[in-house]
Structure formats: structure tokens, C-alpha cells
Amino acid sequence: MQKQRIVITGGASGLGFALAQLAAKAGWQVAILDRDTERGEAVIGSLQRWQPDTLFFACDVTRMSDLENVAKELDERWQGIDILVNNAGVAQVGTLADTSISDWQWIIDINLLGVVRGCKAFLPLLQRNGGHIVNVASMAGLLDVPNMASYNATKAAVVSLSETLENELADSNIHVTAVCPSFFKTNLGQGMRSSIEGMEAKLDKLMSKSKLNATDIAKAIMRAIERQHSYTIPHKQGRYAWYLKRFLPRSWYRRILHKSIKKHDKS
């Protein structure tokens, strides 16, 4: 794959950092954006060992001005970008009855509008010569696990946004990929809001059982960019669950889903 100029939001840790490592090792020009300034400054040196031109920007995806300022500076430094990865996200768990409107606004502002802002800020740079937008959604955006309404809804919106952009931007030679991983070991739980007791421990348990790690997901993203795939669903079990939802009668799928949830609760 030819060398690229890539921008990654939420790039100082987890999946974003794993992807930044792969890109830097490949000799790409990399810019990681993250609101955690301390973490970003701590990891930028390791990336610069592989690619000296790697950059870190303190950036909050809830502030359009932050993203626009980064886009302006990268335009001056790099004369554009080739790939945008909207990776920054948070989690919220709880029933609809127990989830406050303020929590809904919080997660929408980051998980959905953060992606929208990223696309709007960097789209003028991508439209010059074409490129690729990668939006990190989740299997939660394709499935409908209970007690995760706000998270499911924002990730489903990211999938829909990605599909719509793929149609809108086709004439500009801009490809769009929606990434839908299942649970894997990351720092998603650190900022999670939950109204369900013991959810943090349960999430850690689910993550620890994953056969894939952040580097595996990052490699899947790199393949999706190279092959211009519309979707990447890295986990085999996730793909299986999605096929069940798509092709089985709704009543059959719901019985399988609830049986699986009860099995996980007992384990």
C-alpha cells in the first residue's frame, strides 16, 4: 500500500493508537488527535521513532473549532490529507428509563456529532484529490442488545452516516468504511457511564474473552482502506450474529439473542 497522510481522532490510546502504530511503521505521515493531552504527549515519541513526521494535537471532538484548527494546520504542513479515521468514542449503559437526557446528549455529542464534525472539518482537504473516511462504529450499531439504547443508537447512526456519505462522496473519489468490532480489550470502560451495578467488571470480562486485540482490529482497518471496503466486521462471532439478525424471522432472532444474554449472565 502506498504511503498516506492519515488523521486519527482518539489516537492516543486503544484502537486509535494501535492504528497509528501500524501507519507509522508503514512510513505514513500520522497525526493523532486526542483530548487527553498528557497521554498524547507521552506516546508521540514512540510513534516518531518509526515516522519522525508524526504529530499530536490536543483536540476535543465536541468542539468544531478544535478540528477546524487541526485541519488548517495539516493543510499548511502536509498540503492535505488522504485518510480520516473518526475513532473517538464513549460508552453508556443502562435502561431507557434509567438513562438521563443529559447522558443521551453527552453520548450523542461525542459518538455521533464527533464523527459529523470530523467529516465536516476535513472534507475540504479530502475533496481535492480523493481519499478515505473510516468511521469507527460497533457491532452495537448493527445489533440491538438491551440496556444499551443510547450506545446502540449512536453507533447505528454512525453506520447510517457512513453509508450515506459513501453515496454522496462517490463522485469526489472518497471511499467510506464503517468499522463494526465486537468487544475487545481497550480503554472504553474508563469513561463509561452506567446505571447498572457491576457493569465495569462485566465489560472487562467480555473484553478479556475476545480473541482479537486492538492491533488485530487496526490491521482489519488497514485492509479495508486498501481494498476500499464499505464495512469491516472483524469478529467472526459478530458477523454470525449480524447474519442471524438479517436473515432470520425477528421472533427467532430475539429468542436466540435473549438465550445468549442469559448464558453470558450466568458465566
XYZ file of C-alpha atoms in Angstrom:
267
model
C 0.000 0.000 0.000
C 1.360 3.434 -0.949
C 2.284 5.930 1.752
C -0.594 8.037 3.037
C -1.340 11.038 5.239
C -3.669 9.823 7.999
C -5.547 11.631 10.773
C -6.897 9.631 13.735
C -9.197 11.033 16.413
C -8.909 9.350 19.802
C -5.444 8.363 18.624
C -3.506 8.436 21.895
C -4.716 5.085 23.223
C -6.627 1.904 22.421
C -7.603 1.214 18.824
C -6.591 4.675 17.651
C -3.046 4.254 18.963
C -2.775 0.712 17.561
C -3.742 2.044 14.138
C -1.295 4.939 14.486
C 1.488 2.446 15.239
C 0.758 0.399 12.105
C 0.578 3.507 9.947
C 3.811 4.958 11.367
C 5.616 1.644 10.866
C 4.452 1.692 7.249
C 6.074 5.103 6.832
C 2.829 7.061 6.625
C 2.510 10.612 7.851
C 0.404 10.307 11.003
C -1.494 12.843 13.078
C -3.138 11.671 16.281
C -5.812 13.817 17.884
C -6.916 13.338 21.474
C -8.387 15.368 24.319
C -6.026 13.560 26.750
C -3.035 15.853 26.334
C -0.919 14.046 28.922
C -1.407 10.695 27.204
C -0.803 12.151 23.746
C 2.475 13.756 24.764
C 3.549 10.508 26.433
C 3.076 8.315 23.343
C 4.049 10.627 20.487
C 7.751 9.864 20.958
C 7.261 6.136 20.358
C 5.453 6.866 17.088
C 8.121 9.311 15.963
C 10.753 6.566 16.213
C 9.060 4.934 13.227
C 7.923 8.107 11.467
C 9.578 11.381 12.556
C 6.812 13.422 10.921
C 4.155 12.041 13.305
C 2.187 14.786 15.040
C -0.017 15.065 18.125
C -2.774 17.634 18.514
C -4.773 18.230 21.674
C -8.284 18.134 20.277
C -11.793 17.635 21.623
C -14.238 16.289 19.019
C -17.099 18.115 20.746
C -15.510 21.418 19.659
C -15.716 22.159 15.953
C -13.086 24.866 16.289
C -10.524 22.324 17.565
C -10.998 20.134 14.492
C -11.002 23.068 12.090
C -7.746 24.367 13.600
C -6.084 20.961 13.136
C -7.344 20.754 9.552
C -5.897 24.197 8.822
C -2.510 23.336 10.318
C -2.294 20.000 8.485
C -3.174 21.746 5.257
C -0.194 24.033 5.814
C 2.173 21.252 6.910
C 1.089 18.403 4.635
C -0.864 20.210 1.916
C -3.845 17.980 2.641
C -4.678 14.516 3.962
C -5.575 11.150 2.433
C -7.338 9.305 5.262
C -9.542 10.438 8.131
C -10.321 8.000 10.947
C -13.132 9.092 13.257
C -12.338 6.845 16.195
C -13.057 8.866 19.364
C -15.995 7.484 21.325
C -17.516 6.759 24.726
C -19.926 4.216 26.218
C -23.131 4.486 28.206
C -25.046 1.524 29.651
C -28.494 1.469 31.222
C -32.168 1.048 30.504
C -34.030 3.815 28.738
C -35.919 4.552 31.965
C -32.693 4.965 33.934
C -30.709 6.928 31.358
C -30.971 10.684 31.754
C -31.438 13.081 28.873
C -28.108 14.670 29.807
C -26.402 11.278 29.319
C -28.095 10.951 25.930
C -26.856 14.406 24.960
C -23.348 13.551 26.176
C -23.010 10.367 24.134
C -24.638 11.837 21.027
C -22.300 14.826 21.167
C -19.235 12.560 21.124
C -20.179 9.349 19.307
C -22.316 10.852 16.562
C -21.676 14.573 16.322
C -17.953 13.994 16.921
C -17.919 11.959 13.696
C -20.013 14.563 11.882
C -17.655 17.345 12.986
C -14.610 15.336 11.928
C -16.066 14.754 8.467
C -17.072 18.400 8.023
C -13.707 19.743 9.189
C -11.540 17.530 6.972
C -13.800 17.003 3.969
C -12.480 20.075 2.076
C -8.964 18.586 2.248
C -10.133 15.160 1.063
C -12.209 16.541 -1.801
C -9.172 17.912 -3.605
C -7.686 14.580 -4.654
C -9.972 11.936 -3.144
C -9.243 9.766 -0.141
C -10.852 7.614 2.511
C -13.020 8.196 5.583
C -13.087 5.487 8.256
C -15.821 5.792 10.868
C -15.435 3.514 13.874
C -18.895 2.295 14.829
C -19.510 -1.012 16.630
C -21.463 -4.259 16.381
C -23.793 -2.347 18.715
C -24.719 -0.315 15.657
C -25.870 -3.437 13.813
C -27.417 -5.403 16.677
C -29.846 -4.498 19.459
C -28.562 -5.724 22.805
C -30.833 -4.441 25.619
C -29.703 -1.901 28.249
C -27.520 -0.118 25.700
C -30.061 2.034 23.859
C -28.008 5.231 23.738
C -24.802 3.473 22.694
C -26.599 1.295 20.125
C -28.422 4.289 18.682
C -25.308 6.443 18.243
C -23.338 3.627 16.653
C -26.244 2.747 14.340
C -26.305 6.404 13.337
C -22.581 6.241 12.512
C -23.227 3.231 10.259
C -26.073 5.069 8.510
C -23.979 8.234 8.178
C -21.145 6.213 6.632
C -23.470 4.576 4.105
C -24.970 7.938 3.167
C -21.569 9.602 2.793
C -20.416 6.749 0.570
C -23.190 7.711 -1.851
C -22.716 11.465 -1.509
C -18.950 11.403 -1.980
C -18.624 8.816 -4.751
C -18.110 11.477 -7.428
C -15.328 13.016 -5.317
C -13.441 9.694 -5.275
C -13.781 9.474 -1.494
C -14.389 5.992 -0.096
C -16.077 5.411 3.256
C -15.750 2.460 5.626
C -17.840 1.707 8.727
C -15.897 -0.375 11.258
C -18.034 -2.610 13.480
C -15.981 -4.583 16.013
C -17.399 -6.532 18.938
C -15.819 -6.363 22.397
C -12.014 -6.277 22.515
C -9.520 -5.069 25.101
C -9.492 -1.278 25.058
C -9.986 1.667 27.414
C -13.666 2.196 26.524
C -14.736 1.381 30.060
C -12.656 4.172 31.635
C -15.092 6.915 30.733
C -18.192 4.745 30.633
C -21.380 5.938 32.297
C -23.584 3.180 33.669
C -26.697 2.883 35.792
C -26.275 -0.898 36.064
C -24.369 -2.167 39.084
C -21.242 -4.184 38.314
C -21.172 -3.230 34.645
C -17.496 -2.282 34.702
C -16.482 -5.769 35.831
C -18.814 -7.369 33.297
C -17.359 -5.266 30.490
C -13.806 -6.190 31.478
C -14.800 -9.861 31.420
C -16.325 -9.570 27.944
C -13.261 -7.746 26.640
C -10.853 -10.289 28.107
C -12.655 -13.118 26.287
C -12.096 -11.552 22.869
C -9.833 -13.488 20.512
C -8.888 -10.212 18.824
C -6.992 -7.259 20.269
C -6.666 -3.622 19.201
C -3.834 -4.430 16.787
C -5.974 -7.074 15.080
C -8.787 -4.549 14.601
C -6.287 -1.973 13.330
C -4.981 -4.468 10.767
C -8.550 -5.082 9.611
C -8.963 -1.320 9.135
C -5.767 -1.140 7.092
C -7.075 -3.945 4.834
C -10.420 -2.177 4.490
C -8.656 1.009 3.393
C -6.508 -0.863 0.872
C -9.465 -2.816 -0.559
C -11.947 0.074 -0.260
C -14.461 -1.987 1.691
C -17.706 -0.361 2.808
C -17.765 -2.340 6.064
C -15.360 -4.294 8.189
C -16.702 -6.637 10.884
C -13.544 -8.149 12.375
C -15.072 -10.600 14.885
C -16.364 -13.892 13.489
C -18.992 -14.141 16.234
C -20.155 -10.625 15.414
C -20.583 -11.471 11.749
C -22.562 -14.574 12.710
C -24.895 -12.554 14.966
C -25.436 -9.971 12.235
C -26.330 -12.662 9.701
C -28.848 -14.123 12.154
C -30.491 -10.732 12.575
C -30.590 -10.071 8.843
C -31.899 -13.405 7.629
C -33.954 -14.970 10.435
C -37.534 -14.001 11.294
C -37.462 -11.364 14.013
C -39.108 -13.649 16.589
C -36.469 -16.364 16.042
C -33.621 -13.901 16.279
C -34.988 -12.407 19.521
C -35.203 -15.838 21.150
C -31.592 -16.571 20.213
C -30.474 -13.139 21.456
C -32.172 -13.473 24.854
C -30.886 -17.026 25.277
C -27.348 -15.810 24.566
C -27.693 -12.921 27.054
C -28.869 -15.289 29.810
C -25.933 -17.610 29.068
C -23.446 -14.723 29.390
C -25.072 -13.538 32.632
C -24.594 -16.981 34.192
C -20.982 -17.394 33.041
